[in-house]
Amino acid sequence: MTFNAAALLLLIGGLALIGWLAGRARSLMLAGRAGSKLHSRPQYHGWYVALWLFAPAAIFLAVWSAVSPALITNSVLSSDAAQSLPAFGFERGAILSDARSVAQGAQAAVRLPAAAPLVRPYADATHFYAWIGIAAMLALALAGGLYAFTRIKPDFRARTRVEKIVMGLLLLASLVAILTTFGIVLSLLFESIRFFRLVSPAELLFGTEWAPTSGAPQPDTFGGIPLFWGTVLIGAIIAMIVAIPIGMMTAVYLTQYAAPRVRRWVKPLLEILAGVPTVVYGYFAALTVAPALREFAVMLGIPNASTESALAAGIVMGVMIIPFVSSMADDSINAVPQAMRDGSLALGATPNETIRQVLIPAALPGVMGGILLAVSRAIGETMIVVMAAGLSANLTANPFASVTTVTAQIVKLLTGDQEFDSAKTLAAFALGLVLFIVTLLLNIVALRIVKKYREAYE
Amino acid sequence: MNRETAPTDWKGATMQKRIAGRYAAERRFKLFGLGAVLLSGFFLAFLLFVMVGNGLRGFTYTNVEVPIDFKAMPLTVDASRLGDADADQVIANAGLADIVAFAADEALGPDGSKMISENAWKEVRTAIKDDPELLKGKTTFHLPASSEVDIAAKEGAKGAIGAKVDALEKDGKLSTGLHTPFFRNADATDPAVAGIWGALKGSLLTIFIAFLIAFPTGVLAALYLEEYAPKNRWTDLIEVSINNLAAVPSIIFGLLALAVFINWFGICQASPLVGGLTLALMTMPVIVIASRNAIKAVPPSIRDAALGVGASPVQVVFHHVLPLALPGILTGTIIGMARALGETAPLLLVGMRAFIGDVPSGICSPATVLPMQIFLWSDEVDRGFVEKTSAAIIVLLIVLLSMNALAIYLRNKFEKRW
């Protein structure tokens, strides 16, 4: 018998349904008996009872499932069998979790012999706290339900009450976004500060050597410049060289030249490019594009061409970004007033002159905003660079060489087996902070440009 | 300042030449545009062509015919225990693997047991569990070939292995069939038995959790912001943070999840639960933005009419606005969910890259997701995994494209113009 939160949630959900029916029936009965009119429709009385029944119990359930594992562990540790445990560290944790999974039925027998005497106390404590939790939850549900039930009167303003709760719920939902933002900022800041106690921010931002895995003889070095350069080379230079011309010309052709029928079919087809998962692009880059580029480089006579190259990752990332650039350009070109286009054509300019000298200059701020958003997306992209660009931190301008990026290093630093307090792990959060700040700035600037420009013609 | 200029000679050779030049530039420009469209189309076609070309073979597998006579080599297991939960263990302990290897040696020659997959006996085990009667007689099994043989049979290899495969083919002992373990199993180190069902189930559980959290939260937040929120500094802050979250790189959400869900709350690591929570935070802003647009599209006259007959503001929204906006909201949600389904980077950080050999049993058990399975297989050295990776990509793309098609269908079917 363990504490199964999902089943208990279903249980109180069922109780709430009964409460709903009972509340509704009682309000109907009262209305009928007194011959008076109800203030609220019967279902609102039902909802009132159901909410009082459900909400306190559900909140308790959430708190209890967070707290009870610690309580169980505490009571096990205070039992006689736990006195022989090793003091601290990894072994102690392993023994405890072994005993826990046997006690909860997740595995059939203990793997570590030292865990065997702990199974019984664990099972007992789990039962004990599970029963306490269930009893308290049911008591809360019944108390809430009864309280609400006794308040039902014909003139009770059930609808107003229920609506107030609903409004609270709406407000709470919209606060989740703020909470997430705060969560991101705080967790990044907190871990980064721990990192900056070990390594100075100046080294991360301006150091030119990135070698966090150099091993014991040499100390780790966390110079971020090679990573930042690799990120810029792939995301802001190579990817944009591919994406901007193709995306822009696609947008121009589809808005200005293509027949509406063609546009209706081609546009969603190109949007598929943006919907392909990045891991697929990464595989495509590593399997097909990178070897082809390597052969091309060898043909050109470039020595030490690598199968993991900045070029392969950048080109594929550019392809991924094409629909993004083209739909932003599409929007801004469409937002240019028809009168400007007509005026230019009426003066005798050809469509191409109109586009190049009237439409694109007029749409330029929007297009720029779109490009900035695309850059922000490209430098935050992870899987393509992890799979195709390599992990060696080279400070090179040679696009055929292997470079690494901020996101690829975050993945590398956090997927090894290492303790959570080492500088290596914390470095990932510091890199995350830099990435977050840069993309945030790019987004803010881009959104501001786009917004300002949109207002100009309206 | 009246300066006389000669009238332009429109018919003259210079002017004609200039006009011809301008028209040529026009044609060139148009061709460039067409070229850009075709180039993007070519990229898409090439990508799909490479994946499908590699992947279709991953759905089939070469099987080798191996007769096993259980009368000659009895497998001593108690038939009554075959229905138990530990039947797998019982059969394994009875030495089925050796019997199968021996039978293969006998049927295919001295190296026969190397021609079939190391895990081929597990297929026999499944067959025995389905029909214990097999243990009483002689049956011819079609067992998965080893990865080398499979590749040699599909591509026609040279050398010793090629000769053996040719010999087998001549004897009619090879057959190619739909690779059922691929749809039934979880990850394995042997491509002959590695499958995507574990990852697919993990993906479904993860997306289900993400939907369960992101959908209600996103819709309620959108309703609040669009219908009730006063215009002040707080709601501005909410609005800005939602717009920013929609553009934050996905890997940042992975860092958040690692720091908060795993290190702070200690939610079961590498499970669909923690993956779903991460993806929920990521998709919520997308759902909010899509829902707001859908709600904005509902004309104010409907609200006014409802208010006019005495509905309360909450009733207006829940009885009138929300039902009308729902198709649009669902479209946005499906697109957001499709994006979450293809996401890998944040899940890498919460530990979902571990090798998981079992199909996940619940939301708290270790699991992997389909894009992660693709990533893990892409790193495998064994050549047999190349086609498995592409086959998994085909499955993922089919799921994603059908979700997007559903979204487009919903939009077209329920789109209303007021």
Tab-separated table of N, CA, C and O in Angstrom, chain A residues 145-185:
chain	number	residue	atom	x	y	z
A	145	GLY	N	-16.795	19.843	2.269
A	145	GLY	CA	-18.067	19.559	1.637
A	145	GLY	C	-19.240	19.869	2.553
A	145	GLY	O	-20.219	20.504	2.141
A	146	LEU	N	-19.125	19.446	3.826
A	146	LEU	CA	-20.218	19.671	4.773
A	146	LEU	C	-20.446	21.155	5.004
A	146	LEU	O	-21.581	21.637	5.032
A	147	TYR	N	-19.328	21.887	5.155
A	147	TYR	CA	-19.427	23.325	5.389
A	147	TYR	C	-20.210	23.970	4.261
A	147	TYR	O	-21.163	24.727	4.490
A	148	ALA	N	-19.828	23.630	3.011
A	148	ALA	CA	-20.480	24.244	1.865
A	148	ALA	C	-21.937	23.804	1.797
A	148	ALA	O	-22.832	24.601	1.513
A	149	PHE	N	-22.174	22.518	2.117
A	149	PHE	CA	-23.518	21.959	2.000
A	149	PHE	C	-24.485	22.666	2.949
A	149	PHE	O	-25.615	22.977	2.596
A	150	THR	N	-24.006	22.930	4.172
A	150	THR	CA	-24.904	23.549	5.149
A	150	THR	C	-25.200	25.003	4.814
A	150	THR	O	-26.141	25.575	5.344
A	151	ARG	N	-24.365	25.598	3.945
A	151	ARG	CA	-24.615	27.008	3.648
A	151	ARG	C	-25.645	27.203	2.547
A	151	ARG	O	-26.022	28.336	2.245
A	152	ILE	N	-26.082	26.122	1.924
A	152	ILE	CA	-27.025	26.284	0.815
A	152	ILE	C	-28.371	26.763	1.326
A	152	ILE	O	-29.003	26.118	2.156
A	153	LYS	N	-28.774	27.934	0.887
A	153	LYS	CA	-30.096	28.484	1.200
A	153	LYS	C	-30.640	29.052	-0.103
A	153	LYS	O	-29.859	29.350	-1.009
A	154	PRO	N	-31.923	29.255	-0.233
A	154	PRO	CA	-32.446	29.812	-1.490
A	154	PRO	C	-31.798	31.153	-1.834
A	154	PRO	O	-31.537	31.423	-2.999
A	155	ASP	N	-31.514	31.985	-0.834
A	155	ASP	CA	-30.957	33.288	-1.189
A	155	ASP	C	-29.432	33.316	-1.095
A	155	ASP	O	-28.827	34.380	-1.102
A	156	PHE	N	-28.807	32.136	-0.969
A	156	PHE	CA	-27.343	32.097	-0.899
A	156	PHE	C	-26.750	32.438	-2.277
A	156	PHE	O	-27.176	31.902	-3.293
A	157	ARG	N	-25.751	33.368	-2.266
A	157	ARG	CA	-25.222	33.848	-3.561
A	157	ARG	C	-24.118	32.903	-4.064
A	157	ARG	O	-22.955	33.277	-4.123
A	158	ALA	N	-24.558	31.718	-4.434
A	158	ALA	CA	-23.566	30.711	-4.838
A	158	ALA	C	-22.832	31.123	-6.102
A	158	ALA	O	-21.630	30.941	-6.226
A	159	ARG	N	-23.564	31.710	-7.076
A	159	ARG	CA	-22.927	32.048	-8.343
A	159	ARG	C	-21.799	33.061	-8.129
A	159	ARG	O	-20.700	32.918	-8.656
A	160	THR	N	-22.061	34.087	-7.324
A	160	THR	CA	-21.037	35.102	-7.074
A	160	THR	C	-19.788	34.480	-6.478
A	160	THR	O	-18.674	34.792	-6.880
A	161	ARG	N	-20.031	33.567	-5.507
A	161	ARG	CA	-18.869	32.916	-4.871
A	161	ARG	C	-18.071	32.100	-5.880
A	161	ARG	O	-16.853	32.190	-5.942
A	162	VAL	N	-18.784	31.272	-6.635
A	162	VAL	CA	-18.098	30.404	-7.585
A	162	VAL	C	-17.329	31.246	-8.595
A	162	VAL	O	-16.185	30.959	-8.941
A	163	GLU	N	-17.965	32.346	-9.039
A	163	GLU	CA	-17.290	33.173	-10.055
A	163	GLU	C	-16.036	33.826	-9.491
A	163	GLU	O	-15.060	34.018	-10.198
A	164	LYS	N	-16.103	34.156	-8.209
A	164	LYS	CA	-14.900	34.734	-7.602
A	164	LYS	C	-13.746	33.729	-7.637
A	164	LYS	O	-12.610	34.081	-7.955
A	165	ILE	N	-14.090	32.473	-7.307
A	165	ILE	CA	-13.040	31.443	-7.336
A	165	ILE	C	-12.517	31.268	-8.752
A	165	ILE	O	-11.312	31.155	-8.976
A	166	VAL	N	-13.433	31.274	-9.730
A	166	VAL	CA	-13.007	31.109	-11.121
A	166	VAL	C	-12.056	32.237	-11.521
A	166	VAL	O	-11.025	32.011	-12.160
A	167	MET	N	-12.403	33.468	-11.106
A	167	MET	CA	-11.527	34.592	-11.441
A	167	MET	C	-10.145	34.414	-10.810
A	167	MET	O	-9.121	34.717	-11.436
A	168	GLY	N	-10.149	33.924	-9.583
A	168	GLY	CA	-8.867	33.669	-8.928
A	168	GLY	C	-8.037	32.663	-9.699
A	168	GLY	O	-6.833	32.834	-9.877
A	169	LEU	N	-8.739	31.642	-10.204
A	169	LEU	CA	-8.067	30.604	-10.979
A	169	LEU	C	-7.454	31.180	-12.254
A	169	LEU	O	-6.318	30.848	-12.633
A	170	LEU	N	-8.210	32.057	-12.914
A	170	LEU	CA	-7.711	32.677	-14.146
A	170	LEU	C	-6.438	33.477	-13.856
A	170	LEU	O	-5.458	33.410	-14.584
A	171	LEU	N	-6.514	34.269	-12.777
A	171	LEU	CA	-5.359	35.099	-12.432
A	171	LEU	C	-4.143	34.206	-12.144
A	171	LEU	O	-3.031	34.477	-12.597
A	172	LEU	N	-4.414	33.123	-11.395
A	172	LEU	CA	-3.335	32.195	-11.043
A	172	LEU	C	-2.681	31.615	-12.298
A	172	LEU	O	-1.454	31.536	-12.395
A	173	ALA	N	-3.524	31.250	-13.273
A	173	ALA	CA	-2.992	30.657	-14.507
A	173	ALA	C	-2.082	31.646	-15.217
A	173	ALA	O	-1.030	31.271	-15.735
A	174	SER	N	-2.480	32.931	-15.222
A	174	SER	CA	-1.644	33.879	-15.960
A	174	SER	C	-0.366	34.191	-15.195
A	174	SER	O	0.604	34.659	-15.781
A	175	LEU	N	-0.385	33.912	-13.883
A	175	LEU	CA	0.849	34.137	-13.132
A	175	LEU	C	1.913	33.072	-13.414
A	175	LEU	O	3.086	33.292	-13.135
A	176	VAL	N	1.478	31.929	-13.974
A	176	VAL	CA	2.444	30.853	-14.240
A	176	VAL	C	3.564	31.354	-15.153
A	176	VAL	O	4.728	31.017	-14.974
A	177	ALA	N	3.203	32.207	-16.112
A	177	ALA	CA	4.222	32.719	-17.029
A	177	ALA	C	5.278	33.512	-16.270
A	177	ALA	O	6.476	33.358	-16.499
A	178	ILE	N	4.805	34.368	-15.347
A	178	ILE	CA	5.765	35.158	-14.561
A	178	ILE	C	6.610	34.240	-13.700
A	178	ILE	O	7.832	34.403	-13.604
A	179	LEU	N	5.940	33.247	-13.093
A	179	LEU	CA	6.676	32.309	-12.238
A	179	LEU	C	7.754	31.593	-13.028
A	179	LEU	O	8.880	31.424	-12.543
A	180	THR	N	7.408	31.175	-14.254
A	180	THR	CA	8.398	30.480	-15.080
A	180	THR	C	9.575	31.399	-15.374
A	180	THR	O	10.738	30.995	-15.264
A	181	THR	N	9.272	32.640	-15.762
A	181	THR	CA	10.357	33.580	-16.044
A	181	THR	C	11.241	33.752	-14.818
A	181	THR	O	12.473	33.694	-14.906
A	182	PHE	N	10.598	33.967	-13.665
A	182	PHE	CA	11.378	34.113	-12.430
A	182	PHE	C	12.183	32.857	-12.150
A	182	PHE	O	13.344	32.921	-11.741
A	183	GLY	N	11.549	31.712	-12.363
A	183	GLY	CA	12.243	30.449	-12.139
A	183	GLY	C	13.495	30.355	-12.994
A	183	GLY	O	14.567	29.993	-12.502
A	184	ILE	N	13.353	30.722	-14.266
A	184	ILE	CA	14.511	30.673	-15.166
A	184	ILE	C	15.593	31.613	-14.654
A	184	ILE	O	16.747	31.220	-14.452
A	185	VAL	N	15.203	32.870	-14.420
A	185	VAL	CA	16.202	33.869	-14.028
A	185	VAL	C	16.870	33.462	-12.715
A	185	VAL	O	18.105	33.470	-12.606
